[in-house]
mmCIF file of C-alpha atoms in Angstrom:
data_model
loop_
_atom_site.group_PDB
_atom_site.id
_atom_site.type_symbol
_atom_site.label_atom_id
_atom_site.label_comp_id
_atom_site.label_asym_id
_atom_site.label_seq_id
_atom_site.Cartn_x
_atom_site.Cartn_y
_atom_site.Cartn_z
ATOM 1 C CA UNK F 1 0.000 0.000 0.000
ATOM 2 C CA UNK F 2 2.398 2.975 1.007
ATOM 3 C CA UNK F 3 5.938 2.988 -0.976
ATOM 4 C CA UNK F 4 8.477 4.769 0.098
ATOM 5 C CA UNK F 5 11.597 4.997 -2.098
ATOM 6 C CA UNK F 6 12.745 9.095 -1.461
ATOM 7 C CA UNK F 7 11.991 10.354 1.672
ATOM 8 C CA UNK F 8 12.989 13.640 0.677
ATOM 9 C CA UNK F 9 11.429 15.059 -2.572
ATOM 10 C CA UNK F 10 12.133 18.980 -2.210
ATOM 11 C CA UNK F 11 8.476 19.860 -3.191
ATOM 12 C CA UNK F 12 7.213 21.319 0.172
ATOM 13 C CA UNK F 13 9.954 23.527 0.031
ATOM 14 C CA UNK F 14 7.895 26.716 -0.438
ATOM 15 C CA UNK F 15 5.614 25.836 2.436
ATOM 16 C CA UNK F 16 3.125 24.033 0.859
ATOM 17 C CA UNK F 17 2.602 20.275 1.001
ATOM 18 C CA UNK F 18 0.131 17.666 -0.437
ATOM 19 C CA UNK F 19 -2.733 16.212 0.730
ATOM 20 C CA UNK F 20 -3.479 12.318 -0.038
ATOM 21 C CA UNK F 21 -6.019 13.100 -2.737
ATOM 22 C CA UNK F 22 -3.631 15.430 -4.361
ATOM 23 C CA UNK F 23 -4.145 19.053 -3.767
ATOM 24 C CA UNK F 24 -1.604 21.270 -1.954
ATOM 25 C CA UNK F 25 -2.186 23.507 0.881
ATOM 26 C CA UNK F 26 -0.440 26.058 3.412
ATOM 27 C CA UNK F 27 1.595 24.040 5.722
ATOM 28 C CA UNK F 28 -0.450 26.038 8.674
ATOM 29 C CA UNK F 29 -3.485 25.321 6.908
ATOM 30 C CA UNK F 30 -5.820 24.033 9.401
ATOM 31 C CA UNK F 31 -6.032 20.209 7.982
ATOM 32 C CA UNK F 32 -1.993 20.092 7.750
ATOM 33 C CA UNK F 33 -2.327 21.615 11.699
ATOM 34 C CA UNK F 34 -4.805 18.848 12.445
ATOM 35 C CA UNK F 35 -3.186 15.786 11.032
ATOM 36 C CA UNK F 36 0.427 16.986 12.082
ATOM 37 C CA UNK F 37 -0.977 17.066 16.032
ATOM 38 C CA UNK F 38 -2.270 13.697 15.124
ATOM 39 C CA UNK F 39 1.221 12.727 14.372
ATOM 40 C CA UNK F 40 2.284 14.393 17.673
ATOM 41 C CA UNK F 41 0.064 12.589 19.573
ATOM 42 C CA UNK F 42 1.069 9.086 17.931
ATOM 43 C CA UNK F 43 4.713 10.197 18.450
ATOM 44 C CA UNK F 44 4.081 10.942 22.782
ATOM 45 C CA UNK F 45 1.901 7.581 22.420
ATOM 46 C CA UNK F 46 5.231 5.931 21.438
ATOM 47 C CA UNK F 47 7.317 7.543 24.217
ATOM 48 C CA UNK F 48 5.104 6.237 26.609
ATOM 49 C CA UNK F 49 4.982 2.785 25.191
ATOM 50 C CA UNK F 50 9.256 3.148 26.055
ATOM 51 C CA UNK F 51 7.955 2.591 29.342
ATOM 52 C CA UNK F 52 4.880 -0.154 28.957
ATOM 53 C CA UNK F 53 6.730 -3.041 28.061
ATOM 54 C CA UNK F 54 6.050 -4.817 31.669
ATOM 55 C CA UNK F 55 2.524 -4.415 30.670
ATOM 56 C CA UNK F 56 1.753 -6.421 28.051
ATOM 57 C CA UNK F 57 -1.754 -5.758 28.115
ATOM 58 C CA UNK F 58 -1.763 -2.237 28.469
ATOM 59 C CA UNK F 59 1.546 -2.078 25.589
ATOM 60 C CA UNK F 60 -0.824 -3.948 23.076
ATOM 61 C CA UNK F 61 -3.639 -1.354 23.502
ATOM 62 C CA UNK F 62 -1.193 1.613 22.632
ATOM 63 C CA UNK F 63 0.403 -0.201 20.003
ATOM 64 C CA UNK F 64 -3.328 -0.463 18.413
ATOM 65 C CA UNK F 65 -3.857 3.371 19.280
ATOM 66 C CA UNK F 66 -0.596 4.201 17.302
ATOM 67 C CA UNK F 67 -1.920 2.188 14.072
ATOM 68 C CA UNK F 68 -5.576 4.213 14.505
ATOM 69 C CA UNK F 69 -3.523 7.563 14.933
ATOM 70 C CA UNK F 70 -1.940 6.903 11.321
ATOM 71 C CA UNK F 71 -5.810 5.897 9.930
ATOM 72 C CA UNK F 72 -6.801 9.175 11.336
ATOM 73 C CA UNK F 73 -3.986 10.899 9.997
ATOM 74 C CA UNK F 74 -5.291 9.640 6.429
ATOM 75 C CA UNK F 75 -8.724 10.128 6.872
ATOM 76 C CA UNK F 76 -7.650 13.693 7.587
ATOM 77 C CA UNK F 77 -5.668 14.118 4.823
ATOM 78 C CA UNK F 78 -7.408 12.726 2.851
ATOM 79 C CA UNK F 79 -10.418 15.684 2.747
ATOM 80 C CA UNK F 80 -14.315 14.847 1.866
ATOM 81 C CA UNK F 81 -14.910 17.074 -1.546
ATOM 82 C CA UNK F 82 -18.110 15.650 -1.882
ATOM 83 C CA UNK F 83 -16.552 13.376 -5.512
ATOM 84 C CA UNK F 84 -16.691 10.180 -5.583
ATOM 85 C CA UNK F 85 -13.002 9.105 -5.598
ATOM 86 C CA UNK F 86 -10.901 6.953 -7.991
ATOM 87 C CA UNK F 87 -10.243 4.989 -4.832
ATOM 88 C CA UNK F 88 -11.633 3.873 -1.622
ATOM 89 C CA UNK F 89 -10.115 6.391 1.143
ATOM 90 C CA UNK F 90 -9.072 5.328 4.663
ATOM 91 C CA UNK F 91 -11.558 6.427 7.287
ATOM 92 C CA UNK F 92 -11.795 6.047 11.016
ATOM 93 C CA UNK F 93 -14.726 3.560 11.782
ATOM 94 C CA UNK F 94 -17.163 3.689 14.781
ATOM 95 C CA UNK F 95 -15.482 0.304 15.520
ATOM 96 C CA UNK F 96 -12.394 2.209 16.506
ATOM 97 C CA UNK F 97 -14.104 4.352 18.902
ATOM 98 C CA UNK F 98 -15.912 1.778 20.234
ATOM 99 C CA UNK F 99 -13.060 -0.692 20.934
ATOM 100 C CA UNK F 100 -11.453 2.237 22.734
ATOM 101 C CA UNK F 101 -14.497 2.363 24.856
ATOM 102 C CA UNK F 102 -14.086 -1.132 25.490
ATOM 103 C CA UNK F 103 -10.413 -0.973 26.386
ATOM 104 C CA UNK F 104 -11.391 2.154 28.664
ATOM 105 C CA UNK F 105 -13.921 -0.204 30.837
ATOM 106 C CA UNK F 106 -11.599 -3.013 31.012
ATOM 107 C CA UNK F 107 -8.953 -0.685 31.903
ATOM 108 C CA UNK F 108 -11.035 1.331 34.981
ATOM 109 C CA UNK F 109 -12.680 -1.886 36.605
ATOM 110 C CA UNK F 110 -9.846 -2.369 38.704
ATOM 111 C CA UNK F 111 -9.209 1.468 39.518
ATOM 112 C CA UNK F 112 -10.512 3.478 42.694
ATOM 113 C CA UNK F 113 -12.939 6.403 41.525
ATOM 114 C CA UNK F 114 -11.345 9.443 41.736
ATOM 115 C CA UNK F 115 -12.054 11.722 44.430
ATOM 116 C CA UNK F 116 -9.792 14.865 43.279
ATOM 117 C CA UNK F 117 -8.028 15.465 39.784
ATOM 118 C CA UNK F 118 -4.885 13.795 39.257
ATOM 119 C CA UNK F 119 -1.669 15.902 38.509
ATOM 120 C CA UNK F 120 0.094 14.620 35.689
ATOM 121 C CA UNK F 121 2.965 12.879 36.645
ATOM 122 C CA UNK F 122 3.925 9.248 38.518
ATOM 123 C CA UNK F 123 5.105 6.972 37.155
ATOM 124 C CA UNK F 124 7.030 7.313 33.443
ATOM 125 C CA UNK F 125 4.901 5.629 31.668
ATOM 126 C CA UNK F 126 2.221 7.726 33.241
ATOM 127 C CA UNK F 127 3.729 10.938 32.702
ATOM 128 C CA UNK F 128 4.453 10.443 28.725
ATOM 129 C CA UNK F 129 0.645 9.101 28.845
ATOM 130 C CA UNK F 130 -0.922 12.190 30.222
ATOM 131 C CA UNK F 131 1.440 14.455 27.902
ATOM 132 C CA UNK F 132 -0.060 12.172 25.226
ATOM 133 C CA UNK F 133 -3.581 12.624 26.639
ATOM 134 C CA UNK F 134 -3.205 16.559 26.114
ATOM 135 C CA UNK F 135 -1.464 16.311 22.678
ATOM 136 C CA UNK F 136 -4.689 14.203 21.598
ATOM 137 C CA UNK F 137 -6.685 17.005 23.226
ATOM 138 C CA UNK F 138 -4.788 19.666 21.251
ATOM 139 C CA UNK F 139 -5.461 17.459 17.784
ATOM 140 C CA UNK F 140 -9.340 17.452 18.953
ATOM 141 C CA UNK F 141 -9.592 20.507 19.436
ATOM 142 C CA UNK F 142 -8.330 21.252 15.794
ATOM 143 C CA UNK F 143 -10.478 18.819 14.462
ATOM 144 C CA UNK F 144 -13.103 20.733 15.833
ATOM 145 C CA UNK F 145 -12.466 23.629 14.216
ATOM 146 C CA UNK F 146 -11.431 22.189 10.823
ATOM 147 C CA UNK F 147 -15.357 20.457 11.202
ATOM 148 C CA UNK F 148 -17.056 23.996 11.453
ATOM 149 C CA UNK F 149 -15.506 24.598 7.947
ATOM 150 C CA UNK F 150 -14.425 21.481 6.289
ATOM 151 C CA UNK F 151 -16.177 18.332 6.345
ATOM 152 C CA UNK F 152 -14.498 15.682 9.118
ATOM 153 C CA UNK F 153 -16.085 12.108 10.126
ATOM 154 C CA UNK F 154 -17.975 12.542 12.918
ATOM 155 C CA UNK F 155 -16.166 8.754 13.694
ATOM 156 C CA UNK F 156 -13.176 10.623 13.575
ATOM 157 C CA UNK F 157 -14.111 13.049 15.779
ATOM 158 C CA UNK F 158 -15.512 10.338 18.440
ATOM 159 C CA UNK F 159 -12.074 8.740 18.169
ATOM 160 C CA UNK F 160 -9.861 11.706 18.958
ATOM 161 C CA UNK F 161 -12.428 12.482 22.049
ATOM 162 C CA UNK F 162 -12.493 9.261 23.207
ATOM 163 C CA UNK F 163 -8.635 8.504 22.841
ATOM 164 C CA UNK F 164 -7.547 11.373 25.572
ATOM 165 C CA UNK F 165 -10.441 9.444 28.074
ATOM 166 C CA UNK F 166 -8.425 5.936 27.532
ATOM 167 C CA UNK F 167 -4.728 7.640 27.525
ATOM 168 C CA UNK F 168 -5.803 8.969 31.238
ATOM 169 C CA UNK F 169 -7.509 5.612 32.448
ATOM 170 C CA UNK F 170 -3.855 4.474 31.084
ATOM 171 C CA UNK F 171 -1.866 6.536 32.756
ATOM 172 C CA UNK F 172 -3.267 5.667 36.194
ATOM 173 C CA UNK F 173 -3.072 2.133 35.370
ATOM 174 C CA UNK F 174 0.444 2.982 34.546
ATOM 175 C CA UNK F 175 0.529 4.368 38.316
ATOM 176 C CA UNK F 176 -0.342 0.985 39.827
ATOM 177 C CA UNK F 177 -3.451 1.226 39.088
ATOM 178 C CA UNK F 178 -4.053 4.853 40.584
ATOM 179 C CA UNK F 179 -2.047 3.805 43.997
ATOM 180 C CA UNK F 180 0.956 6.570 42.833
ATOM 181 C CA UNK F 181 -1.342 8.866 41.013
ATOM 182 C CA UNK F 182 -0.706 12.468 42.237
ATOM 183 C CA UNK F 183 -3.877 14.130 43.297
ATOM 184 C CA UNK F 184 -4.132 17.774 43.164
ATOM 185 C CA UNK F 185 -5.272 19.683 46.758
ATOM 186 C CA UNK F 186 -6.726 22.699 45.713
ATOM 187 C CA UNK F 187 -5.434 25.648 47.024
ATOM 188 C CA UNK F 188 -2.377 23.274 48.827
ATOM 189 C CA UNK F 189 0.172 26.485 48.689
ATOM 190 C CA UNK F 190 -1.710 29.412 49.457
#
C-alpha cells in the first residue's frame, strides 16, 4: 500500500505540502495543523509505550492506538470534496471508537474512583501518557475547528475524544493502578 523509495522530494519547500487526494495547501493550513498534532500525539503515544513493556496488556492497547492515529492521519488528509473518488479512502470507523471504549472499561474496573483530579505525573509511563492525553486534546480541538468549515467524520471526531479518556484511564493504570497517582489539593500552597 504505502511505498516509500525518497523520503525527501524537495516539493514542500515553499511551504506548501500535499494532501493524499492530491491538492496542496499552506503548511499552517488548518487540515496540515490537524493531522500533524495527530502525528504528535502518535509520536508521545510511542514515548510512553518506552515505558509499557512490563505491561503487556496495556503495551498492546497503545500499540493499536498508534496504528488508529496513522488511519486518522489519512482520513484527515485525505479531505471529503463531496466526488466520488478513484479509490476507496481510509476512514476512522465507529469500531475504533468503540473498541477504545471497550479498552477504557476493562482498563477502569480495577481502579478506585477518583475523588480529586490527578496531577500529571507518577510513574514514566504515566507521565508520557498524560502528555499524550493533552497532545490528543490539542489534535481534537483542531479537528473541531477544521469540522465547522471542512467536512471531518464525525467517527473521527468520536475517536480523537475518546482517545484522551483511555490515555488517562492508562496513565493511572500505569501508576499501579491509581495507587501513585498524584492528586491535586486545591489551594495546597496558598
Amino acid at each position: 500500500m504505502v511505498k516509500l523509495n525518497k523520503i525527501y522530494t524537495r516539493t514542500g519547500d515553499k511551504g506548501t505540502t500535499a494532501l493524499v487526494s492530491g491538492p496542496r495547501r499552506e503548511k499552517y493550513d488548518l487540515r496540515v495543523e490537524a493531522y500533524g498534532t495527530v502525528d504528535e500525539t502518535n509520536s508521545a503515544v510511542g514515548l510512553a509505550r518506552l515505558h509499557t513493556a512490563g505491561m503487556a496488556d496495556l503495551d498492546a492497547m497503545l500499540l493499536r492506538v498508534q496504528n488508529d492515529l496513522f488511519d486518522l492521519g489519512a482520513d484527515l488528509a485525505t479531505p471529503d470534496t463531496g466526488e466520488v473518488p478513484e479509490y476507496e479512502p481510509l476512514r476512522i470507523v465507529e469500531a475504533q471508537a468503540t473498541r477504545l471504549e471497550t479498552e477504557i472499561d476493562a482498563l477502569n474496573a480495577d481502579l478506585e474512583p477518583l475523588r480529586s483530579f490527578v496531577l500529571p505525573g507518577g510513574s514514566p509511563a504515566a507521565a508520557h501518557l498524560h502528555l499524550a492525553r493533552t497532545v490528543a486534546r490539542r489534535a481534537e480541538r483542531l479537528m473541531v475547528e477544521l469540522s465547522r468549515s471542512e467536512t471531518v467524520g464525525a467517527a473521527a471526531l468520536k475517536y480523537i475524544n475518546r482517545l484522551s479518556d483511555f490515555l488517562f484511564v492508562a496513565a493511572r493504570c500505569a501508576n499501579e493502578n491509581g495507587k501513585s497517582d498524584i492528586l491535586w489539593v486545591p489551594g495546597k500552597n496558598r
